[in-house]
mmCIF file of C-alpha atoms in Angstrom:
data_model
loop_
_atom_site.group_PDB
_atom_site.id
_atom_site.type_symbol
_atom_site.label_atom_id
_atom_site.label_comp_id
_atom_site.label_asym_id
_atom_site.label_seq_id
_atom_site.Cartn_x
_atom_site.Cartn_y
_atom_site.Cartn_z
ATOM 1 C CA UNK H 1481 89.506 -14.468 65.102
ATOM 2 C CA UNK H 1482 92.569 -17.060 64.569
ATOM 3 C CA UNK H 1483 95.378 -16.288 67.354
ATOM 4 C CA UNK H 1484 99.071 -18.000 66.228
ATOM 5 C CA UNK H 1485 101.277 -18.096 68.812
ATOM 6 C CA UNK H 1486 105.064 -19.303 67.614
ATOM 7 C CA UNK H 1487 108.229 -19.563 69.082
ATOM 8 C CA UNK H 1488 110.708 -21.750 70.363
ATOM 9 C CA UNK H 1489 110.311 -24.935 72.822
ATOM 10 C CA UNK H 1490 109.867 -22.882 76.199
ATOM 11 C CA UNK H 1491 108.795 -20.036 75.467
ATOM 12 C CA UNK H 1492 105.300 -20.495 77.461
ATOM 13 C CA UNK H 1493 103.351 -21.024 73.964
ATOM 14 C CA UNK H 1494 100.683 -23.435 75.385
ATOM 15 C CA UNK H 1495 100.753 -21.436 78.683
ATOM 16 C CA UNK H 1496 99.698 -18.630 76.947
ATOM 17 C CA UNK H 1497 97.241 -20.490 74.837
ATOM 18 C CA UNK H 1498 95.673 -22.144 77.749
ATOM 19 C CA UNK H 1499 95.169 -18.423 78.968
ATOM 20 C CA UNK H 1500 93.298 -17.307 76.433
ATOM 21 C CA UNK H 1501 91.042 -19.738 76.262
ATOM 22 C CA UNK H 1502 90.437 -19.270 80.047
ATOM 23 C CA UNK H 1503 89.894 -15.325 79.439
ATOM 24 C CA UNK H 1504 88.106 -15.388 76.116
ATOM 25 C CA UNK H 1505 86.953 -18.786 75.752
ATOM 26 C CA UNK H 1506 89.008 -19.878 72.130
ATOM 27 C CA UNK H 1507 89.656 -23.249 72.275
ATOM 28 C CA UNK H 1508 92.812 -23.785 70.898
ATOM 29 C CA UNK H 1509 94.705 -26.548 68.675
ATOM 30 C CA UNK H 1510 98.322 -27.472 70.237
ATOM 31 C CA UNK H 1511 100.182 -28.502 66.655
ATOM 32 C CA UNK H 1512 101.929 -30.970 69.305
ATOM 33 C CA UNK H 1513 98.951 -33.017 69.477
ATOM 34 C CA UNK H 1514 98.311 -32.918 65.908
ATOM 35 C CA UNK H 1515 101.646 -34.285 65.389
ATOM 36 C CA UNK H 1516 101.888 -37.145 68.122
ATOM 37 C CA UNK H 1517 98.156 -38.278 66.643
ATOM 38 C CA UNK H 1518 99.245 -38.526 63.110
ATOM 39 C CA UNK H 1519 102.586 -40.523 64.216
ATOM 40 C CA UNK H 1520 101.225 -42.532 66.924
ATOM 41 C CA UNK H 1521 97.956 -43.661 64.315
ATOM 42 C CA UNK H 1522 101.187 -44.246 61.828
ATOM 43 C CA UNK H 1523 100.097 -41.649 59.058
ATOM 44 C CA UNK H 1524 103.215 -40.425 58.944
ATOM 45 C CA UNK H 1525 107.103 -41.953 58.854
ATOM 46 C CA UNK H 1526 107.915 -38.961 61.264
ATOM 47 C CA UNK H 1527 108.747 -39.240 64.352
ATOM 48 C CA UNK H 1528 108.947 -36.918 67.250
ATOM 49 C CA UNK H 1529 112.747 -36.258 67.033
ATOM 50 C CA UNK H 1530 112.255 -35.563 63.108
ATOM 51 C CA UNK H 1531 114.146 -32.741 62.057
ATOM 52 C CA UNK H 1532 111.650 -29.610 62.864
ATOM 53 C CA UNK H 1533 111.703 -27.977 59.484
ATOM 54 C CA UNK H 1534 110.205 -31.489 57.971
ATOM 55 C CA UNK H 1535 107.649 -31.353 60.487
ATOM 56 C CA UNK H 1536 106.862 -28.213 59.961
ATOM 57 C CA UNK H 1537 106.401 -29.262 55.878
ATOM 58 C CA UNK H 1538 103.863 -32.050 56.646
ATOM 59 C CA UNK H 1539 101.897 -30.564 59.566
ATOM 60 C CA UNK H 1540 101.230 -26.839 58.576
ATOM 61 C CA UNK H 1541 99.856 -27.572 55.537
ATOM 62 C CA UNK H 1542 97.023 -29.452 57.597
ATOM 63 C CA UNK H 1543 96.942 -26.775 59.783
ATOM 64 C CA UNK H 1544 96.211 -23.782 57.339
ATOM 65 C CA UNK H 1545 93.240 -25.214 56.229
ATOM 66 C CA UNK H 1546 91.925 -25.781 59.751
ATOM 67 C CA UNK H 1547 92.478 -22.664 60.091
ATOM 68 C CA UNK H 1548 90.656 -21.668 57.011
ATOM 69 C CA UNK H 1549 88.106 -23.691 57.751
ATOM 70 C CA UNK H 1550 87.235 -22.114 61.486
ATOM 71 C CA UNK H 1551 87.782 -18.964 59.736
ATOM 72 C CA UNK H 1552 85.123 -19.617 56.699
ATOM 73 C CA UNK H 1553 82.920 -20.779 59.844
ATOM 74 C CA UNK H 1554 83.371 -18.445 61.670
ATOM 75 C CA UNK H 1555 85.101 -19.490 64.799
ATOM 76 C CA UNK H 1556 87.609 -18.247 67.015
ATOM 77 C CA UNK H 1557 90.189 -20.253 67.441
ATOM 78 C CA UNK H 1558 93.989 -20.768 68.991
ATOM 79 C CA UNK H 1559 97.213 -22.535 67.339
ATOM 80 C CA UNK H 1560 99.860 -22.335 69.193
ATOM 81 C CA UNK H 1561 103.285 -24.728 68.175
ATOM 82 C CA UNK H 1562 106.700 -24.126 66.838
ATOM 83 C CA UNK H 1563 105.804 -25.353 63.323
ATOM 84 C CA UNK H 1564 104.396 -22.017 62.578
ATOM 85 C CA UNK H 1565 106.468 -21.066 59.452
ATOM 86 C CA UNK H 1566 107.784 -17.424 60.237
ATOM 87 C CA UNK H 1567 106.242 -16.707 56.337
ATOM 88 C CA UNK H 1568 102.994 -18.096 57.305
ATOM 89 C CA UNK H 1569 101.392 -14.861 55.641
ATOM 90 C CA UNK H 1570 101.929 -16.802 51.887
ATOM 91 C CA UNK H 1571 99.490 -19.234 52.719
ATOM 92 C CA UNK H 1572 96.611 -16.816 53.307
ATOM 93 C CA UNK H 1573 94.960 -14.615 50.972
ATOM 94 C CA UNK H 1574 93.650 -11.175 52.082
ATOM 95 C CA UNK H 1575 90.230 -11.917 53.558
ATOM 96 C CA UNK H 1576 92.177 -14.679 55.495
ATOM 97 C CA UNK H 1577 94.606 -12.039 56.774
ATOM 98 C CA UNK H 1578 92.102 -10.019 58.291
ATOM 99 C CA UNK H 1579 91.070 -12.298 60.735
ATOM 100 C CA UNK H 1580 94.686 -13.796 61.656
ATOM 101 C CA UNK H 1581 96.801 -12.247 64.900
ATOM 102 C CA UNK H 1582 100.329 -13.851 64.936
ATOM 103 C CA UNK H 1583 102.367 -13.598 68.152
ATOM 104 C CA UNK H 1584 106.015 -14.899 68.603
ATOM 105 C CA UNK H 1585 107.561 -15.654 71.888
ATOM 106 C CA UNK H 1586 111.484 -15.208 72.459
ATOM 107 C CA UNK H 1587 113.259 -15.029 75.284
ATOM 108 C CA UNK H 1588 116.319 -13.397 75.569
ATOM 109 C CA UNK H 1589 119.751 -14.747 75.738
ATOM 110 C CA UNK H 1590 119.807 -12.672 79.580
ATOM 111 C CA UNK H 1591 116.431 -14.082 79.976
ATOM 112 C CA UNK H 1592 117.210 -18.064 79.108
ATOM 113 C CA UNK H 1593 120.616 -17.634 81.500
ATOM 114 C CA UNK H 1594 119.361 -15.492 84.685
ATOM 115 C CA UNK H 1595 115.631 -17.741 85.127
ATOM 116 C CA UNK H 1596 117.153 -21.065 83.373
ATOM 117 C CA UNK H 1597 115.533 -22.469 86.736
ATOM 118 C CA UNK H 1598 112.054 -21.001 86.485
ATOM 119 C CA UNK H 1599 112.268 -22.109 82.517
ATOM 120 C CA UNK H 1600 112.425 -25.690 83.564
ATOM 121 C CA UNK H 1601 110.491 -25.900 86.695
ATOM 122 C CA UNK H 1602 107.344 -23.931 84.356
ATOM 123 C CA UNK H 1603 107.870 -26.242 81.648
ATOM 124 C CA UNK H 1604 105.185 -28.928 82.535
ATOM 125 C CA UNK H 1605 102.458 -26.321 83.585
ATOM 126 C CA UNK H 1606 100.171 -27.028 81.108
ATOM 127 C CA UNK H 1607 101.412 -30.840 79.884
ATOM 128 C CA UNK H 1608 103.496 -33.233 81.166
ATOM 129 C CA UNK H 1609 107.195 -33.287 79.226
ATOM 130 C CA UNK H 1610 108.189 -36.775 79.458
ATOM 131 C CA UNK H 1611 111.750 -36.344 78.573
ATOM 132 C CA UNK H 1612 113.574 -32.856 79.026
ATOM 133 C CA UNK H 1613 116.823 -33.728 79.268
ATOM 134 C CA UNK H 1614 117.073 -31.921 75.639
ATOM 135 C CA UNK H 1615 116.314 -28.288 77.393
ATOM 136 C CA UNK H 1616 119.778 -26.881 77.732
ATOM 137 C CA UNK H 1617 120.363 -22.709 78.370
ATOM 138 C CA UNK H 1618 122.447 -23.198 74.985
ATOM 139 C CA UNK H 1619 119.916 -24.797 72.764
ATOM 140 C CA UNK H 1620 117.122 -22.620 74.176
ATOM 141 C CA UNK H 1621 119.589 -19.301 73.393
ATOM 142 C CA UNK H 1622 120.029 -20.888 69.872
ATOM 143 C CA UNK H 1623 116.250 -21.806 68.602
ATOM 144 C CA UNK H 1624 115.238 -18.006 70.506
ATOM 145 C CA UNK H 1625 117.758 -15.970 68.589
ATOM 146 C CA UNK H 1626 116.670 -17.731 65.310
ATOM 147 C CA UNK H 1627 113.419 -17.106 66.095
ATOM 148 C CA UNK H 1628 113.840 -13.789 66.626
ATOM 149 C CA UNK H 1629 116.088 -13.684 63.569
ATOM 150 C CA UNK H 1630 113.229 -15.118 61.203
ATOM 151 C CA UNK H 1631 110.667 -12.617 62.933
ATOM 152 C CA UNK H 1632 113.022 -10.110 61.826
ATOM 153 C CA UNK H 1633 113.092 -11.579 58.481
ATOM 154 C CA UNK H 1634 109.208 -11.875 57.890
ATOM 155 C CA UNK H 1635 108.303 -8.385 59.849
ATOM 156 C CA UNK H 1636 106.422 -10.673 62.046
ATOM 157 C CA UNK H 1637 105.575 -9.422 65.480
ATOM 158 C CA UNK H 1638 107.716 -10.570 68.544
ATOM 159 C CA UNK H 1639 107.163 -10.360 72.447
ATOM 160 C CA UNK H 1640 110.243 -10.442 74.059
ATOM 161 C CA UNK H 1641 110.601 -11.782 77.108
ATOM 162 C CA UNK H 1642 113.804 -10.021 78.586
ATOM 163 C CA UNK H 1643 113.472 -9.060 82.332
ATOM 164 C CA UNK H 1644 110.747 -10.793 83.719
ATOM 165 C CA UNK H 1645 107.878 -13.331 82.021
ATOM 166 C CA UNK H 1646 105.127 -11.076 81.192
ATOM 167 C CA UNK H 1647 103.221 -11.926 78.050
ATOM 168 C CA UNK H 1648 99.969 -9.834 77.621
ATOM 169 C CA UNK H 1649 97.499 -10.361 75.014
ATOM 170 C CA UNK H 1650 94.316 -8.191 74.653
ATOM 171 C CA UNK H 1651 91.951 -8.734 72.021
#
């Protein structure tokens, strides 16, 4: 089984990645990594603060067949990131399908503005941010109601995080 878990900076991705590999034991593959090794060896003229939809073009390309290939081998496996196109369903033919669960996270705009707080004090649980000062309730509202938008869009499935932070993934 291949878990993708999308969403916008914040939203607890890698939190909830790191989860289930604690409860079920799939390692998973933070597309973060994959992008700071391919910059940092110089592979690509990208940088971190690259515009995310040309980031998205050169790393999930990569990442599909990783994900083919753990599926063809039959591993489980996580990716969790925010270059997860929301019409990541093109890339995979049936027999892939099967075997793919896609999860978005989005907070609402009540959520972002009532726990800003909690949003930023949570947001080096699982890796150190080194520079946050980006992480504003306004750009979080923005990239969470256009991810919701595009899961709209692509009938992809979406748990919304409105009242309280309580994500909840059985397998």
């Amino acid at each position: 089984m291949i878990i993708l878990i999308a969403g916008a900076s914040h939203t607890g991705k890698t939190k909830l990645a790191q989860s289930l590999l604690e409860k079920y034991k799939y390692p998973y593959l933070s597309i973060d990594h994959l992008k700071m090794g391919l910059i940092r060896s110089g592979q690509t003229r990208l940088t971190p603060e690259s515009d995310n939809h040309k980031l998205t073009e050169y790393l999930w390309p990569i990442v599909c067949e990783i994900i083919k290939t753990a599926i063809e081998n039959g591993q489980n496996l996580t990716v969790e990131g925010c270059y997860i196109p929301y019409d990541w369903q093109k890339d995979f033919d049936e027999n892939y399908l099967l075997k793919i669960k896609y999860i978005c996270l989005v907070m609402t705009e009540r959520y972002i503005r009532n726990h800003f707080d909690k949003i930023r004090k949570y947001a080096s649980v699982i890796e150190n941010r080194l520079d946050d000062r980006y992480c504003t309730p306004e750009r979080l509202i923005e990239e969470n109601q256009r991810a919701l938008q595009q899961c709209q869009t692509y009938r992809q499935k979406v748990f919304l995080i409105d009242n309280e932070y309580k994500v909840k993934v059985e397998l």
